[in-house]
């Protein structure tokens, strides 16, 4: 019998959930009492839902507006930053711990392991630290885990899961536009993992409509916001952020730009080069660059973004070697980095004080930092752990598919982040949404390896073959 | 006879709708006043941060029915209009004309009116809503601090 089939397992399963929720809330009461909210430069662009430009997508502003509207109705507090952070810590944070539990439970069949994974999530300061920062990371984790949990449930055949997964996928893209192609990639991966089988026609007939619903809802959401940008700003796209991220790769190349004859593109390249020479890669450079093009060339923000992107693609085409040389640096700043930098002054309160909670946070943080910093351990984390997990799950096609989906999401996020931005410490932040999944592979690998070893040692002792007792006709063994 | 599980979602939806309508009737004006104060406070946080990161000076002016933000334009050596945000619903500001300047992320000066008056140590900006006795208040101190009083 598996854990889930044992008598009373439903009750036993729920006590683990209650324990997880109690511990998650308890730890977050401590966090809320100690932390101060972190307001980043990007944070202030999320405050007003009706002022979103082409760069910002509406997911996180919608979430903040929902929290603040409830506060307006109930009149609970005038500490608005505190209200927003409260919602992130106690709603999203606790939900994330539960989602990790759900996913781990369904992919390993072990609620005990799932409980441990969920509890460990709460002690991971690197991830939990973003719960009191007004940035999109925590909400991205929630939505990503929810999409994955629902996507895996989709194969139970219920239409509602496909609809819900699609809807949440839209919210995920609205929060983090980099996940735009995830809804396309997942069905393809599923087809490769599960569809190529003897009864593939029956499988296709059963699951293709559900996958089509998931994909259609996701793409409808992407199209909808792109249409809104087209109508409002004359820019068809989910977000115009791409050129402002890509510039971290192309900044030093602008001085080598060769005019193409396209007035808009050439003007964008010239003005950006001048502003970059003045203020470097800072936000002021972008602000002054856009303002000057608005004023001097009469260009709209949409035209600025389009021409800026074209200028950069031109530079990448003319100097591909310069781009490729920087990719390892991006890879290192994405993976081989572990810092509480984003939590500002909170790091000292949570990692450097005395007491049991700082000791726990420090311990988990230190272990994870070693894993990401040391190349052999990083290789083990990125390649070794997934290999162990996939081998262990190989016999169960659905569980193998589930683990493959998680692995695909991890590498998809890495692929997009590394190749589109070389932003130093910022790359570390882009790893956030998949950080819990990377660590889940590690924990699961340790769990499977430990379980295999335990089973090996527990093999029942085989008694020796019984020989006939010595009699008068058989020689005595003592002779 | 309808099975229970079909009635339950309908009852829950009706209860939620009743709660919303009842809430709107009872708390609507409070919510709008709270929202006005909230939007003003978050606007101040936003301007503080933007002026720090872009190095631009911002001037915020409280009118009776809207908040106006101006940006200092070094080319014309004057204030350029940036945006105007009306307050929520029928919220009104009791100190129309009060203005203050953020420079490089810091609250530099405020203008409470009256050229020949010494600037006060602090100013409380009040927001009111018709039919409500309570006010929403934000306090500004001459030395650069500000906070929402409730």
JSON list of C-alpha atoms in Angstrom, two decimals, chain A residues 39-41 44-45 47-48 50-51 65 68-69 71-75 78 80-81 84 284 287 295, chain B residues 23-24 27-28 31 34-35 37-39 41-43 45-46 49 53-54 56 75 80 85 148 150:
[
{"chain": "A", "resi": 39, "resn": "UNK", "atom": "CA", "xyz": [10.63, 49.56, -1.93]},
{"chain": "A", "resi": 40, "resn": "UNK", "atom": "CA", "xyz": [12.71, 49.15, -5.06]},
{"chain": "A", "resi": 41, "resn": "UNK", "atom": "CA", "xyz": [12.83, 51.55, -8.01]},
{"chain": "A", "resi": 44, "resn": "UNK", "atom": "CA", "xyz": [6.70, 52.34, -7.57]},
{"chain": "A", "resi": 45, "resn": "UNK", "atom": "CA", "xyz": [5.73, 51.53, -11.15]},
{"chain": "A", "resi": 47, "resn": "UNK", "atom": "CA", "xyz": [1.22, 51.23, -7.57]},
{"chain": "A", "resi": 48, "resn": "UNK", "atom": "CA", "xyz": [-1.34, 52.58, -10.01]},
{"chain": "A", "resi": 50, "resn": "UNK", "atom": "CA", "xyz": [-4.65, 52.79, -14.43]},
{"chain": "A", "resi": 51, "resn": "UNK", "atom": "CA", "xyz": [-1.21, 54.21, -15.27]},
{"chain": "A", "resi": 65, "resn": "UNK", "atom": "CA", "xyz": [-4.97, 46.88, -6.00]},
{"chain": "A", "resi": 68, "resn": "UNK", "atom": "CA", "xyz": [-5.40, 47.83, -1.01]},
{"chain": "A", "resi": 69, "resn": "UNK", "atom": "CA", "xyz": [-9.07, 47.89, -2.02]},
{"chain": "A", "resi": 71, "resn": "UNK", "atom": "CA", "xyz": [-8.00, 47.63, 3.12]},
{"chain": "A", "resi": 72, "resn": "UNK", "atom": "CA", "xyz": [-9.92, 50.69, 1.87]},
{"chain": "A", "resi": 73, "resn": "UNK", "atom": "CA", "xyz": [-13.24, 48.96, 2.50]},
{"chain": "A", "resi": 74, "resn": "UNK", "atom": "CA", "xyz": [-12.32, 47.63, 5.90]},
{"chain": "A", "resi": 75, "resn": "UNK", "atom": "CA", "xyz": [-10.24, 50.62, 7.00]},
{"chain": "A", "resi": 78, "resn": "UNK", "atom": "CA", "xyz": [-2.88, 53.49, 6.89]},
{"chain": "A", "resi": 80, "resn": "UNK", "atom": "CA", "xyz": [-0.10, 50.94, 2.92]},
{"chain": "A", "resi": 81, "resn": "UNK", "atom": "CA", "xyz": [3.32, 49.43, 2.32]},
{"chain": "A", "resi": 84, "resn": "UNK", "atom": "CA", "xyz": [0.91, 45.10, 0.63]},
{"chain": "A", "resi": 284, "resn": "UNK", "atom": "CA", "xyz": [18.66, 57.92, -15.49]},
{"chain": "A", "resi": 287, "resn": "UNK", "atom": "CA", "xyz": [14.84, 58.20, -18.66]},
{"chain": "A", "resi": 295, "resn": "UNK", "atom": "CA", "xyz": [11.31, 65.90, -27.57]},
{"chain": "B", "resi": 23, "resn": "UNK", "atom": "CA", "xyz": [-20.89, 46.84, 2.16]},
{"chain": "B", "resi": 24, "resn": "UNK", "atom": "CA", "xyz": [-21.16, 49.39, -0.61]},
{"chain": "B", "resi": 27, "resn": "UNK", "atom": "CA", "xyz": [-18.90, 51.66, 3.77]},
{"chain": "B", "resi": 28, "resn": "UNK", "atom": "CA", "xyz": [-18.91, 53.22, 0.31]},
{"chain": "B", "resi": 31, "resn": "UNK", "atom": "CA", "xyz": [-13.87, 53.43, 1.18]},
{"chain": "B", "resi": 34, "resn": "UNK", "atom": "CA", "xyz": [-9.64, 55.93, 2.32]},
{"chain": "B", "resi": 35, "resn": "UNK", "atom": "CA", "xyz": [-8.81, 55.34, -1.32]},
{"chain": "B", "resi": 37, "resn": "UNK", "atom": "CA", "xyz": [-5.67, 59.15, 1.07]},
{"chain": "B", "resi": 38, "resn": "UNK", "atom": "CA", "xyz": [-4.10, 55.89, -0.08]},
{"chain": "B", "resi": 39, "resn": "UNK", "atom": "CA", "xyz": [-3.55, 57.15, -3.63]},
{"chain": "B", "resi": 41, "resn": "UNK", "atom": "CA", "xyz": [0.31, 58.53, -0.01]},
{"chain": "B", "resi": 42, "resn": "UNK", "atom": "CA", "xyz": [1.48, 56.09, -2.67]},
{"chain": "B", "resi": 43, "resn": "UNK", "atom": "CA", "xyz": [1.98, 58.97, -5.09]},
{"chain": "B", "resi": 45, "resn": "UNK", "atom": "CA", "xyz": [6.25, 57.34, -2.19]},
{"chain": "B", "resi": 46, "resn": "UNK", "atom": "CA", "xyz": [6.46, 57.08, -5.96]},
{"chain": "B", "resi": 49, "resn": "UNK", "atom": "CA", "xyz": [11.72, 57.24, -5.34]},
{"chain": "B", "resi": 53, "resn": "UNK", "atom": "CA", "xyz": [16.74, 57.59, -9.13]},
{"chain": "B", "resi": 54, "resn": "UNK", "atom": "CA", "xyz": [16.33, 60.08, -11.98]},
{"chain": "B", "resi": 56, "resn": "UNK", "atom": "CA", "xyz": [14.67, 65.14, -11.26]},
{"chain": "B", "resi": 75, "resn": "UNK", "atom": "CA", "xyz": [15.96, 73.98, -20.18]},
{"chain": "B", "resi": 80, "resn": "UNK", "atom": "CA", "xyz": [6.45, 71.59, -16.45]},
{"chain": "B", "resi": 85, "resn": "UNK", "atom": "CA", "xyz": [-5.08, 62.92, -10.70]},
{"chain": "B", "resi": 148, "resn": "UNK", "atom": "CA", "xyz": [-0.49, 59.42, 7.04]},
{"chain": "B", "resi": 150, "resn": "UNK", "atom": "CA", "xyz": [-5.51, 58.12, 9.31]}
]
